[in-house]
Coordinates of C-alpha atoms in Angstrom, one line a residue:
M21 CA -23.4 88.0 96.4
K22 CA -21.6 88.6 99.6
K23 CA -19.0 86.1 100.7
F24 CA -19.1 84.1 103.8
L25 CA -16.5 82.7 106.2
L26 CA -16.3 78.9 106.1
K27 CA -17.0 76.6 109.0
A28 CA -14.2 74.2 108.9
T29 CA -15.8 70.9 109.6
A30 CA -15.3 68.0 107.3
F31 CA -19.0 67.1 107.3
V32 CA -20.2 70.4 106.1
L33 CA -17.5 70.7 103.4
S34 CA -18.2 67.1 102.2
A35 CA -22.0 67.5 102.1
S36 CA -21.7 70.9 100.4
S37 CA -19.4 69.5 97.8
L38 CA -21.7 66.6 97.0
L39 CA -24.6 68.9 96.5
G40 CA -22.7 71.5 94.6
L41 CA -23.3 74.1 97.3
S42 CA -21.1 76.9 98.5
P43 CA -20.8 76.5 102.3
L44 CA -22.6 79.3 104.2
V45 CA -21.0 81.0 107.2
H46 CA -22.6 82.1 110.4
A47 CA -20.4 84.3 112.6
E48 CA -19.3 82.8 115.8
D49 CA -20.2 85.9 117.8
N50 CA -23.8 85.1 117.1
N51 CA -24.4 88.6 115.6
E52 CA -24.7 87.6 111.9
I53 CA -27.6 86.3 109.8
S54 CA -28.0 85.2 106.2
I55 CA -31.1 85.6 104.1
L56 CA -32.0 83.5 101.0
A57 CA -33.6 86.0 98.7
P58 CA -35.0 84.8 95.3
G59 CA -34.4 87.0 92.3
Y60 CA -32.2 89.4 94.3
D61 CA -29.4 89.6 91.8
G62 CA -32.0 90.3 89.1
G63 CA -33.4 93.3 91.0
Y64 CA -36.3 91.7 92.8
L65 CA -36.7 93.9 95.9
K66 CA -33.0 94.6 95.9
E67 CA -33.3 98.3 96.6
E68 CA -35.9 97.7 99.3
L69 CA -33.9 94.9 101.0
D70 CA -30.7 96.8 100.9
K71 CA -32.4 99.7 102.6
G72 CA -33.8 97.4 105.3
V73 CA -30.5 95.7 105.8
A74 CA -28.6 99.0 106.2
G75 CA -31.1 100.2 108.7
F76 CA -31.0 96.9 110.7
E77 CA -27.2 96.8 110.7
E78 CA -27.0 100.4 111.9
A79 CA -29.7 99.8 114.6
T80 CA -28.3 96.5 115.9
G81 CA -24.6 96.3 114.9
A82 CA -25.4 93.0 113.3
K83 CA -24.2 91.7 110.0
V84 CA -26.7 90.6 107.3
N85 CA -25.7 88.6 104.3
I86 CA -28.0 88.2 101.3
I87 CA -27.9 85.0 99.2
N88 CA -29.4 85.0 95.7
V89 CA -31.3 82.2 94.1
D90 CA -33.5 82.0 91.0
W91 CA -37.2 81.6 91.7
D92 CA -37.4 78.4 89.6
D93 CA -34.6 76.9 91.7
L94 CA -35.8 78.2 95.0
N95 CA -37.6 75.1 96.4
S96 CA -34.9 72.6 95.3
K97 CA -32.2 74.9 96.7
I98 CA -34.0 75.0 100.1
V99 CA -34.1 71.2 100.3
Q100 CA -30.4 71.0 99.3
L101 CA -29.3 73.5 101.9
A102 CA -31.4 71.8 104.7
S103 CA -29.9 68.4 103.7
A104 CA -26.4 69.8 103.9
N105 CA -27.0 71.5 107.3
Q106 CA -26.4 74.8 105.5
A107 CA -29.8 76.5 106.1
P108 CA -29.7 80.3 106.1
D109 CA -31.3 82.1 109.0
I110 CA -34.2 83.6 107.0
M111 CA -35.7 82.5 103.7
M112 CA -38.1 84.5 101.5
I113 CA -40.5 82.0 99.8
G114 CA -43.8 81.7 98.2
T115 CA -46.4 81.0 100.9
R116 CA -47.7 78.2 98.7
S117 CA -44.7 76.1 99.8
L118 CA -45.1 76.5 103.5
K119 CA -47.0 73.3 104.1
Q120 CA -44.4 71.3 102.2
F121 CA -41.5 72.7 104.2
A122 CA -43.4 72.5 107.5
E123 CA -44.2 68.8 106.9
E124 CA -40.6 68.1 105.9
G125 CA -39.3 69.7 109.1
I126 CA -37.4 72.4 107.2
I127 CA -39.0 75.5 108.7
Q128 CA -40.1 76.2 112.2
P129 CA -43.4 77.7 113.6
L130 CA -43.0 81.3 114.7
D131 CA -45.8 81.4 117.3
D132 CA -43.4 81.7 120.2
Y133 CA -42.1 85.0 118.8
I134 CA -45.4 86.6 117.9
T135 CA -46.9 89.1 120.3
P136 CA -50.0 91.2 120.2
E137 CA -47.8 94.2 119.5
F138 CA -46.5 92.4 116.4
T139 CA -49.9 91.4 115.0
E140 CA -51.8 94.6 115.8
P141 CA -50.5 96.7 112.9
R142 CA -50.9 93.9 110.4
V143 CA -53.9 93.0 108.2
E144 CA -55.2 89.8 109.9
S145 CA -56.4 88.0 106.8
V146 CA -53.1 88.4 105.1
L147 CA -51.1 87.3 108.1
H148 CA -53.4 84.2 108.3
A149 CA -52.5 83.2 104.8
A150 CA -49.2 81.9 106.2
N151 CA -50.9 79.9 109.0
I152 CA -50.7 76.1 108.4
D153 CA -52.8 73.8 110.5
G154 CA -53.1 76.4 113.2
K155 CA -49.4 77.3 113.4
Q156 CA -47.8 80.5 112.0
Y157 CA -45.0 79.3 109.8
G158 CA -44.5 82.5 107.8
I159 CA -44.8 86.3 107.9
P160 CA -46.1 87.7 104.6
F161 CA -44.3 90.6 103.1
A162 CA -45.9 90.6 99.6
F163 CA -49.6 90.3 98.7
S164 CA -50.8 90.5 95.1
S165 CA -54.1 90.4 93.2
R166 CA -55.0 90.0 89.5
G167 CA -57.1 91.9 87.0
L168 CA -57.8 92.1 83.3
F169 CA -55.8 94.4 81.0
Y170 CA -57.4 95.3 77.7
R171 CA -56.8 97.5 74.7
S172 CA -59.3 100.3 75.2
D173 CA -59.1 101.3 71.5
L174 CA -60.2 97.7 70.5
V175 CA -62.6 96.7 73.3
E176 CA -65.5 99.0 73.8
K177 CA -66.7 97.3 77.0
A178 CA -64.7 95.0 79.2
P179 CA -66.1 91.5 79.5
T180 CA -67.7 90.8 82.8
N181 CA -68.2 87.0 82.6
W182 CA -66.8 83.9 80.8
D183 CA -69.3 84.1 78.0
E184 CA -68.5 87.7 77.3
L185 CA -64.7 87.0 77.5
L186 CA -65.0 84.4 74.8
E187 CA -67.2 86.4 72.6
T188 CA -65.0 89.5 73.0
A189 CA -62.0 87.4 72.1
R190 CA -63.7 86.1 69.0
Q191 CA -64.7 89.6 67.9
I192 CA -61.1 90.9 68.4
K193 CA -59.8 88.1 66.3
K194 CA -62.3 88.8 63.6
D195 CA -61.5 92.5 63.5
N196 CA -57.7 92.0 63.9
P197 CA -56.7 88.6 62.4
D198 CA -53.0 89.2 63.0
M199 CA -53.5 89.8 66.7
Y200 CA -54.0 87.3 69.5
A201 CA -57.1 88.2 71.6
F202 CA -56.2 86.7 74.9
Y203 CA -53.3 85.0 76.8
L204 CA -53.3 81.8 78.8
P205 CA -50.0 81.9 80.8
V206 CA -48.4 78.5 81.6
D207 CA -45.3 79.1 83.8
G208 CA -42.4 77.3 85.5
P209 CA -42.3 75.5 88.9
G210 CA -41.3 78.4 91.0
T211 CA -44.4 80.4 90.4
S212 CA -48.1 80.4 91.1
I213 CA -50.4 78.8 88.5
E214 CA -51.8 81.9 86.8
L215 CA -54.8 80.1 85.5
M216 CA -55.9 79.0 89.0
S217 CA -58.3 81.9 89.1
F218 CA -60.3 80.3 86.3
F219 CA -60.6 77.0 88.3
Y220 CA -61.8 79.0 91.4
Q221 CA -64.3 81.0 89.3
N222 CA -65.9 77.7 88.3
E223 CA -66.0 76.5 91.9
G224 CA -63.2 74.1 91.2
Y225 CA -60.8 72.9 93.8
I226 CA -57.6 70.8 94.3
F227 CA -58.4 69.1 97.6
N228 CA -61.7 67.5 98.7
D229 CA -63.3 67.8 102.1
K230 CA -61.1 65.0 103.4
G231 CA -58.0 67.0 102.4
E232 CA -57.2 64.5 99.6
Y233 CA -56.2 65.4 96.0
E234 CA -59.2 65.5 93.7
V235 CA -57.9 67.5 90.8
N236 CA -60.1 65.6 88.3
N237 CA -63.3 66.9 89.7
A238 CA -66.1 67.9 87.3
A239 CA -65.6 71.7 87.8
N240 CA -61.9 71.5 86.9
V241 CA -62.7 69.4 83.8
E242 CA -65.3 71.9 82.7
T243 CA -62.8 74.8 83.3
L244 CA -60.2 73.2 81.0
E245 CA -62.9 72.5 78.3
Y246 CA -63.8 76.2 78.4
L247 CA -60.2 77.4 78.1
A248 CA -59.5 74.9 75.4
Q249 CA -61.9 76.8 73.1
F250 CA -59.4 79.7 73.1
V251 CA -56.7 77.5 71.7
Q252 CA -58.9 75.6 69.3
E253 CA -60.1 78.9 67.7
D254 CA -56.5 80.4 67.6
L255 CA -57.5 83.2 70.0
V256 CA -54.3 82.7 72.2
P257 CA -50.7 81.9 71.6
S258 CA -49.5 78.3 72.0
P259 CA -49.9 77.2 75.7
L260 CA -46.6 75.3 75.2
D261 CA -44.8 78.6 75.0
S262 CA -46.7 81.2 77.1
P263 CA -44.6 82.4 80.1
R264 CA -46.5 85.0 82.0
N265 CA -43.8 87.7 81.6
E266 CA -44.3 87.7 77.8
A267 CA -47.9 88.9 77.9
A268 CA -47.2 92.5 78.6
K269 CA -44.5 92.6 75.9
M270 CA -46.9 91.2 73.3
F271 CA -49.5 93.7 74.4
I272 CA -47.1 96.6 74.0
N273 CA -45.9 95.4 70.6
G274 CA -49.5 95.2 69.3
D275 CA -49.7 91.4 69.2
L276 CA -52.2 91.0 72.0
A277 CA -55.4 92.6 73.1
M278 CA -56.2 91.3 76.5
F279 CA -54.3 89.5 79.3
M280 CA -54.5 88.8 83.1
S281 CA -51.8 90.1 85.4
G282 CA -51.1 92.4 88.4
P283 CA -50.6 96.1 88.9
W284 CA -46.8 95.8 88.5
E285 CA -47.4 96.0 84.7
K286 CA -48.4 99.6 84.9
E287 CA -45.0 101.3 84.5
E288 CA -44.1 99.6 81.3
L289 CA -47.6 99.8 79.9
D290 CA -47.8 103.5 80.6
K291 CA -44.6 104.1 78.6
A292 CA -46.3 102.6 75.5
S293 CA -49.9 103.9 76.1
D294 CA -49.7 106.2 73.1
K295 CA -49.6 103.1 70.7
A296 CA -51.3 100.6 73.0
P297 CA -53.9 102.4 75.1
Y298 CA -55.3 100.3 77.8
L299 CA -57.7 100.1 80.8
T300 CA -58.1 97.6 83.6
A301 CA -61.1 95.6 84.7
K302 CA -62.0 92.9 87.3
L303 CA -61.5 89.4 86.1
P304 CA -64.5 88.1 84.3
K305 CA -66.9 86.1 86.5
G306 CA -67.5 82.4 86.0
K307 CA -70.1 80.7 88.2
V308 CA -68.7 82.9 91.0
E309 CA -66.3 85.8 91.3
A310 CA -62.8 84.7 92.3
V311 CA -59.1 85.5 92.0
N312 CA -56.1 83.6 93.0
I313 CA -54.3 85.5 95.7
A314 CA -50.6 85.0 96.1
T315 CA -48.4 86.0 99.0
D316 CA -44.7 85.6 99.7
S317 CA -43.4 85.2 103.3
Y318 CA -40.4 85.4 105.5
V319 CA -39.7 82.0 107.2
I320 CA -37.0 80.8 109.7
P321 CA -35.5 77.4 109.0
K322 CA -35.2 74.8 111.8
G323 CA -31.5 74.8 110.9
A324 CA -31.0 78.5 111.4
K325 CA -27.9 79.2 113.5
N326 CA -29.3 82.5 114.8
P327 CA -33.1 82.3 114.9
D328 CA -33.6 85.0 117.5
L329 CA -31.7 87.6 115.5
A330 CA -33.5 86.4 112.4
W331 CA -36.8 87.2 114.1
K332 CA -35.6 90.6 115.1
F333 CA -34.8 91.3 111.4
I334 CA -38.3 90.1 110.4
D335 CA -39.9 92.3 113.1
F336 CA -37.7 95.2 112.0
M337 CA -38.7 94.9 108.3
G338 CA -42.4 95.0 109.4
Q339 CA -42.1 98.6 110.4
E340 CA -44.0 100.9 108.1
E341 CA -40.7 102.6 107.0
Y342 CA -39.5 99.3 105.5
Q343 CA -42.7 97.4 104.6
R344 CA -44.3 100.2 102.7
P345 CA -41.5 100.5 100.1
I346 CA -41.8 96.7 99.6
S347 CA -45.5 96.9 99.0
E348 CA -45.1 99.8 96.7
A349 CA -42.3 98.3 94.6
F350 CA -44.7 96.2 92.6
D351 CA -48.0 97.9 93.5
W352 CA -48.8 95.1 95.9
F353 CA -51.6 95.2 98.4
P354 CA -51.5 96.1 102.1
I355 CA -49.6 94.0 104.6
L356 CA -50.0 96.7 107.3
K357 CA -53.3 98.3 108.2
A358 CA -51.7 101.7 107.8
E359 CA -51.3 101.0 104.0
Q360 CA -55.0 100.3 103.5
S361 CA -56.0 104.0 103.1
D362 CA -53.2 104.8 100.6
E363 CA -54.4 106.9 97.7
R364 CA -52.9 104.5 95.2
F365 CA -55.7 102.0 95.9
Q366 CA -58.4 104.5 95.0
T367 CA -57.4 105.1 91.4
D368 CA -59.4 103.7 88.5
F369 CA -56.4 101.7 87.5
M370 CA -56.2 99.9 90.9
K371 CA -59.9 99.5 91.8
P372 CA -60.4 96.3 89.7
F373 CA -57.5 94.6 91.6
S374 CA -58.7 95.7 95.0
E375 CA -62.4 95.2 94.6
I376 CA -62.0 91.5 93.8
I377 CA -59.8 90.7 96.8
E378 CA -62.8 89.9 99.0
F379 CA -63.3 86.9 96.6
G380 CA -59.7 85.9 96.8
Q381 CA -58.5 82.3 97.3
P382 CA -54.8 81.4 98.0
D383 CA -52.6 79.0 96.2
P384 CA -53.4 75.5 97.3
H385 CA -51.3 74.4 100.3
T386 CA -49.7 71.2 98.9
S387 CA -47.2 68.8 100.5
N388 CA -44.9 69.4 97.5
W389 CA -45.6 72.5 95.4
D390 CA -43.2 71.6 92.7
T391 CA -44.6 68.1 92.2
F392 CA -48.2 69.5 92.2
H393 CA -47.2 72.2 89.8
R394 CA -45.5 69.8 87.4
H395 CA -48.4 67.4 87.1
F396 CA -51.2 70.0 87.2
N397 CA -49.5 72.2 84.7
L398 CA -48.9 69.2 82.4
A399 CA -52.6 68.4 82.5
I400 CA -53.4 72.0 81.6
Q401 CA -51.1 71.9 78.6
E402 CA -52.3 68.5 77.4
A403 CA -55.9 69.5 77.6
L404 CA -55.4 72.9 76.0
T405 CA -53.4 71.5 73.1
G406 CA -55.9 68.6 72.5
E407 CA -53.3 65.9 73.2
K408 CA -55.8 64.6 75.7
T409 CA -59.3 65.4 76.7
A410 CA -59.7 67.5 79.8
Q411 CA -61.0 64.5 81.7
E412 CA -58.1 62.3 80.5
A413 CA -55.5 64.9 81.4
L414 CA -56.8 65.5 84.9
D415 CA -57.3 61.8 85.5
D416 CA -53.6 61.2 84.7
A417 CA -52.6 64.1 87.0
Q418 CA -54.8 62.7 89.8
K419 CA -53.2 59.3 89.4
A420 CA -49.7 60.8 89.4
L421 CA -50.3 63.0 92.4
T422 CA -51.8 60.2 94.5
Q423 CA -49.1 57.7 93.7
E424 CA -46.1 60.0 94.5

């Protein structure tokens, strides 16, 4: 992580010490910006960001500092930095958290910066994903879809609906008793809820028409009752220990026959395709086709010391020369119209992910993602393990969410 000069004010030092933060520095010549980049030290978009930073620094003479944070700590870190008046100039965050940070006054709308020249090259629907209550709070740089990976030597025909998925899982388990048939990922607070696609496929929802939480609606209860069958019949690993990044490892090791994920799994799966041959398919349909679409966005905090230069960097990174490598890093889907005709989207591998995008629904825009994630995820685990009925678990989640 790059080091920063310290602003010598007693308030900043005191607040930073209390919060356990390292004071951030913004150059006095107003030609320096800092970027909060989750997962950077672990390699998440490191090469792509470094290329963009180098290009921007050369083009403008500005200085760009990158600050790493773990994804699971991202939202709490943002709140801490804002409270300590230590906000960076740019933050890279899950679009699912925009509403929370907008309502808390941590990020600023970007509409005054946006011009027709800026929007014209971009895919309108993706850009709109970062629009909250009519205001553009973020600029998406990552856009992902989901599909079904399955062992092509064990599954003759990919399941196309919920009934077929369950029956296929049962047959796999019957033929391969030492192998798990499917995977129900339950992840930490910094992530999307991977099982949200199932709720959307059953016409479930998080907010009612009045914009109020209604997580215990009948469709959501029915969804959990369906998923609980996989646990009851030992078709999946324990939902108490099923992080999404373990599914591909289990698949490669021969311990798993089917799982949901995105195109970024291809590189590792291809390396092991001789012992674990695979194909991809669209997610099985429930009452309707649906997939949870996730995007990540650049945002500018209200406390940014150099918002104008921050916007110039965001605009710079939107050039095809810099955006395309970001999209290609994890086989993400187009941010720019110029990417839409790329050959990589026409392969048999990618078609299942791209064909379902028209049925995509975003992560729910909640007033506090971490709080929602904690209570909703707990309800999922309680229902799947049988600790509570699906109705009881979601009723408790509803009560907790409406009381906080």
